[in-house]
């Protein structure tokens, strides 16, 4: 019993109630966000769209997501985290209902782009709110739990989507809208506004701090670039690996087993990660984790049977699990308090960018290089691993500077009270 209590304290103990309501809203949001997983199938099977047209509509959803990420960051710093989360969730629910009853393909395309916007808006606000309410020494736990909830929710969404799509596409969209409203209800009833407008870090230039601050912050952008390389590696599992497995004569069910194994490992083991990595510097953990991902994908250069694919999946999934908490925490630590959500929005742009680059360049690489493609992917991972070691000291100096500035402002505010 004491061992179980110690494990709970190490993985999730001591976090404020507001975090758990945010966490619950995120879990409900992810578990219910399943309609867009079947958008291309819905368009071709129920609306008579060609595969090419369906691809364009899905692309509109992705483009809307990129815009929504930036918009969500700006609004979360201006309106507040709670207002942005509620606006995004309510908007998503309404748009899902509109999609359920829309028949014209042009209308569906416009609605899909708008859904992309509102689906991406909450990400910066969720993370900024977590940073607002969770003390710094417990943020690694919080971000670890956030990553776990995201993956658990996506696993549930994938299962529910398949069942609902076979029963009724109308039900697929309406149930999605219902779960989105449920998440909005949790946020509306239990999550207060977490943005503290009193604390400001002075601008180091004559310009007013804004989105451009994040886009010109060299230390932060180096970190974003390294995260982009990590995201390109991660995207291999859903873009290029299925093609490689098909070329090796493996059935789609084999690909499903590899993906399911990764998800099962994350759900079963992610809560043990904070205690494992706590003694080490974040840069070291990120270097090791990215190196493991490089090794896992590099092994695919000689993989042609399912057991080797499964073994490689274990290696790169462990790398992903180790990377998630420090990656999120560094991103939070590098952001000035009044720009937390804007910094998050720039950070989250790495994922739609990687989702474009990974299949576009990866397909060409696989076609021309064959199995040597995986050696290129492994080399990219090693570059990112080395980059984290080299960039770690400058990140740590920046974080110390920001902490000192915030502490000075808090002391000045306390003196005025």
PDB file of N, CA and C in Angstrom, residues 7 27 144 147-156 260-272 317 321:
ATOM      1  N   UNK A   7       4.165   5.779  -5.345  1.00  0.00           N
ATOM      2  CA  UNK A   7       4.084   5.899  -6.802  1.00  0.00           C
ATOM      3  C   UNK A   7       3.115   7.010  -7.201  1.00  0.00           C
ATOM      4  N   UNK A  27      -9.102  15.333 -21.449  1.00  0.00           N
ATOM      5  CA  UNK A  27      -9.381  13.924 -21.704  1.00  0.00           C
ATOM      6  C   UNK A  27     -10.722  13.752 -22.417  1.00  0.00           C
ATOM      7  N   UNK A 144       3.461  15.391 -17.834  1.00  0.00           N
ATOM      8  CA  UNK A 144       3.450  13.954 -18.063  1.00  0.00           C
ATOM      9  C   UNK A 144       2.025  13.418 -18.091  1.00  0.00           C
ATOM     10  N   UNK A 147       0.261  14.500 -21.326  1.00  0.00           N
ATOM     11  CA  UNK A 147       0.630  13.633 -22.444  1.00  0.00           C
ATOM     12  C   UNK A 147      -0.102  12.301 -22.351  1.00  0.00           C
ATOM     13  N   UNK A 148      -0.190  11.763 -21.144  1.00  0.00           N
ATOM     14  CA  UNK A 148      -0.877  10.494 -20.932  1.00  0.00           C
ATOM     15  C   UNK A 148      -2.364  10.610 -21.273  1.00  0.00           C
ATOM     16  N   UNK A 149      -3.003  11.680 -20.798  1.00  0.00           N
ATOM     17  CA  UNK A 149      -4.420  11.877 -21.079  1.00  0.00           C
ATOM     18  C   UNK A 149      -4.669  12.052 -22.570  1.00  0.00           C
ATOM     19  N   UNK A 150      -3.781  12.786 -23.238  1.00  0.00           N
ATOM     20  CA  UNK A 150      -3.931  13.003 -24.678  1.00  0.00           C
ATOM     21  C   UNK A 150      -3.914  11.668 -25.420  1.00  0.00           C
ATOM     22  N   UNK A 151      -2.959  10.809 -25.096  1.00  0.00           N
ATOM     23  CA  UNK A 151      -2.849   9.530 -25.784  1.00  0.00           C
ATOM     24  C   UNK A 151      -3.976   8.576 -25.417  1.00  0.00           C
ATOM     25  N   UNK A 152      -4.377   8.575 -24.151  1.00  0.00           N
ATOM     26  CA  UNK A 152      -5.505   7.748 -23.748  1.00  0.00           C
ATOM     27  C   UNK A 152      -6.776   8.204 -24.463  1.00  0.00           C
ATOM     28  N   UNK A 153      -6.983   9.521 -24.521  1.00  0.00           N
ATOM     29  CA  UNK A 153      -8.157  10.046 -25.212  1.00  0.00           C
ATOM     30  C   UNK A 153      -8.164   9.701 -26.686  1.00  0.00           C
ATOM     31  N   UNK A 154      -7.011   9.787 -27.333  1.00  0.00           N
ATOM     32  CA  UNK A 154      -6.934   9.454 -28.748  1.00  0.00           C
ATOM     33  C   UNK A 154      -7.208   7.973 -28.988  1.00  0.00           C
ATOM     34  N   UNK A 155      -6.755   7.107 -28.070  1.00  0.00           N
ATOM     35  CA  UNK A 155      -7.033   5.677 -28.208  1.00  0.00           C
ATOM     36  C   UNK A 155      -8.525   5.401 -28.097  1.00  0.00           C
ATOM     37  N   UNK A 156      -9.169   6.047 -27.118  1.00  0.00           N
ATOM     38  CA  UNK A 156     -10.619   5.884 -26.974  1.00  0.00           C
ATOM     39  C   UNK A 156     -11.346   6.431 -28.198  1.00  0.00           C
ATOM     40  N   UNK A 260      -0.697  -0.050 -32.133  1.00  0.00           N
ATOM     41  CA  UNK A 260      -1.368  -0.372 -30.872  1.00  0.00           C
ATOM     42  C   UNK A 260      -0.357  -0.626 -29.762  1.00  0.00           C
ATOM     43  N   UNK A 261       0.773  -1.257 -30.095  1.00  0.00           N
ATOM     44  CA  UNK A 261       1.797  -1.513 -29.086  1.00  0.00           C
ATOM     45  C   UNK A 261       2.330  -0.201 -28.514  1.00  0.00           C
ATOM     46  N   UNK A 262       2.593   0.773 -29.392  1.00  0.00           N
ATOM     47  CA  UNK A 262       3.073   2.068 -28.905  1.00  0.00           C
ATOM     48  C   UNK A 262       2.078   2.733 -27.985  1.00  0.00           C
ATOM     49  N   UNK A 263       0.805   2.735 -28.383  1.00  0.00           N
ATOM     50  CA  UNK A 263      -0.223   3.337 -27.537  1.00  0.00           C
ATOM     51  C   UNK A 263      -0.357   2.631 -26.203  1.00  0.00           C
ATOM     52  N   UNK A 264      -0.286   1.300 -26.213  1.00  0.00           N
ATOM     53  CA  UNK A 264      -0.404   0.543 -24.966  1.00  0.00           C
ATOM     54  C   UNK A 264       0.758   0.831 -24.025  1.00  0.00           C
ATOM     55  N   UNK A 265       1.959   0.949 -24.571  1.00  0.00           N
ATOM     56  CA  UNK A 265       3.126   1.263 -23.745  1.00  0.00           C
ATOM     57  C   UNK A 265       2.977   2.621 -23.066  1.00  0.00           C
ATOM     58  N   UNK A 266       2.479   3.614 -23.816  1.00  0.00           N
ATOM     59  CA  UNK A 266       2.309   4.954 -23.246  1.00  0.00           C
ATOM     60  C   UNK A 266       1.278   4.948 -22.135  1.00  0.00           C
ATOM     61  N   UNK A 267       0.140   4.303 -22.378  1.00  0.00           N
ATOM     62  CA  UNK A 267      -0.922   4.272 -21.371  1.00  0.00           C
ATOM     63  C   UNK A 267      -0.460   3.523 -20.124  1.00  0.00           C
ATOM     64  N   UNK A 268       0.285   2.432 -20.320  1.00  0.00           N
ATOM     65  CA  UNK A 268       0.694   1.608 -19.183  1.00  0.00           C
ATOM     66  C   UNK A 268       1.884   2.180 -18.424  1.00  0.00           C
ATOM     67  N   UNK A 269       2.802   2.860 -19.141  1.00  0.00           N
ATOM     68  CA  UNK A 269       4.045   3.226 -18.495  1.00  0.00           C
ATOM     69  C   UNK A 269       4.334   4.696 -18.301  1.00  0.00           C
ATOM     70  N   UNK A 270       3.528   5.580 -18.907  1.00  0.00           N
ATOM     71  CA  UNK A 270       3.876   6.998 -18.878  1.00  0.00           C
ATOM     72  C   UNK A 270       3.903   7.579 -17.470  1.00  0.00           C
ATOM     73  N   UNK A 271       3.047   7.079 -16.581  1.00  0.00           N
ATOM     74  CA  UNK A 271       2.982   7.643 -15.231  1.00  0.00           C
ATOM     75  C   UNK A 271       4.239   7.355 -14.411  1.00  0.00           C
ATOM     76  N   UNK A 272       5.068   6.429 -14.860  1.00  0.00           N
ATOM     77  CA  UNK A 272       6.297   6.127 -14.142  1.00  0.00           C
ATOM     78  C   UNK A 272       7.473   6.993 -14.597  1.00  0.00           C
ATOM     79  N   UNK A 317       9.102   4.302 -28.857  1.00  0.00           N
ATOM     80  CA  UNK A 317       8.033   4.733 -27.953  1.00  0.00           C
ATOM     81  C   UNK A 317       8.597   5.116 -26.588  1.00  0.00           C
ATOM     82  N   UNK A 321       8.142   8.698 -24.736  1.00  0.00           N
ATOM     83  CA  UNK A 321       7.665   8.820 -23.359  1.00  0.00           C
ATOM     84  C   UNK A 321       8.614   9.647 -22.506  1.00  0.00           C
TER      85      UNK A 321
END
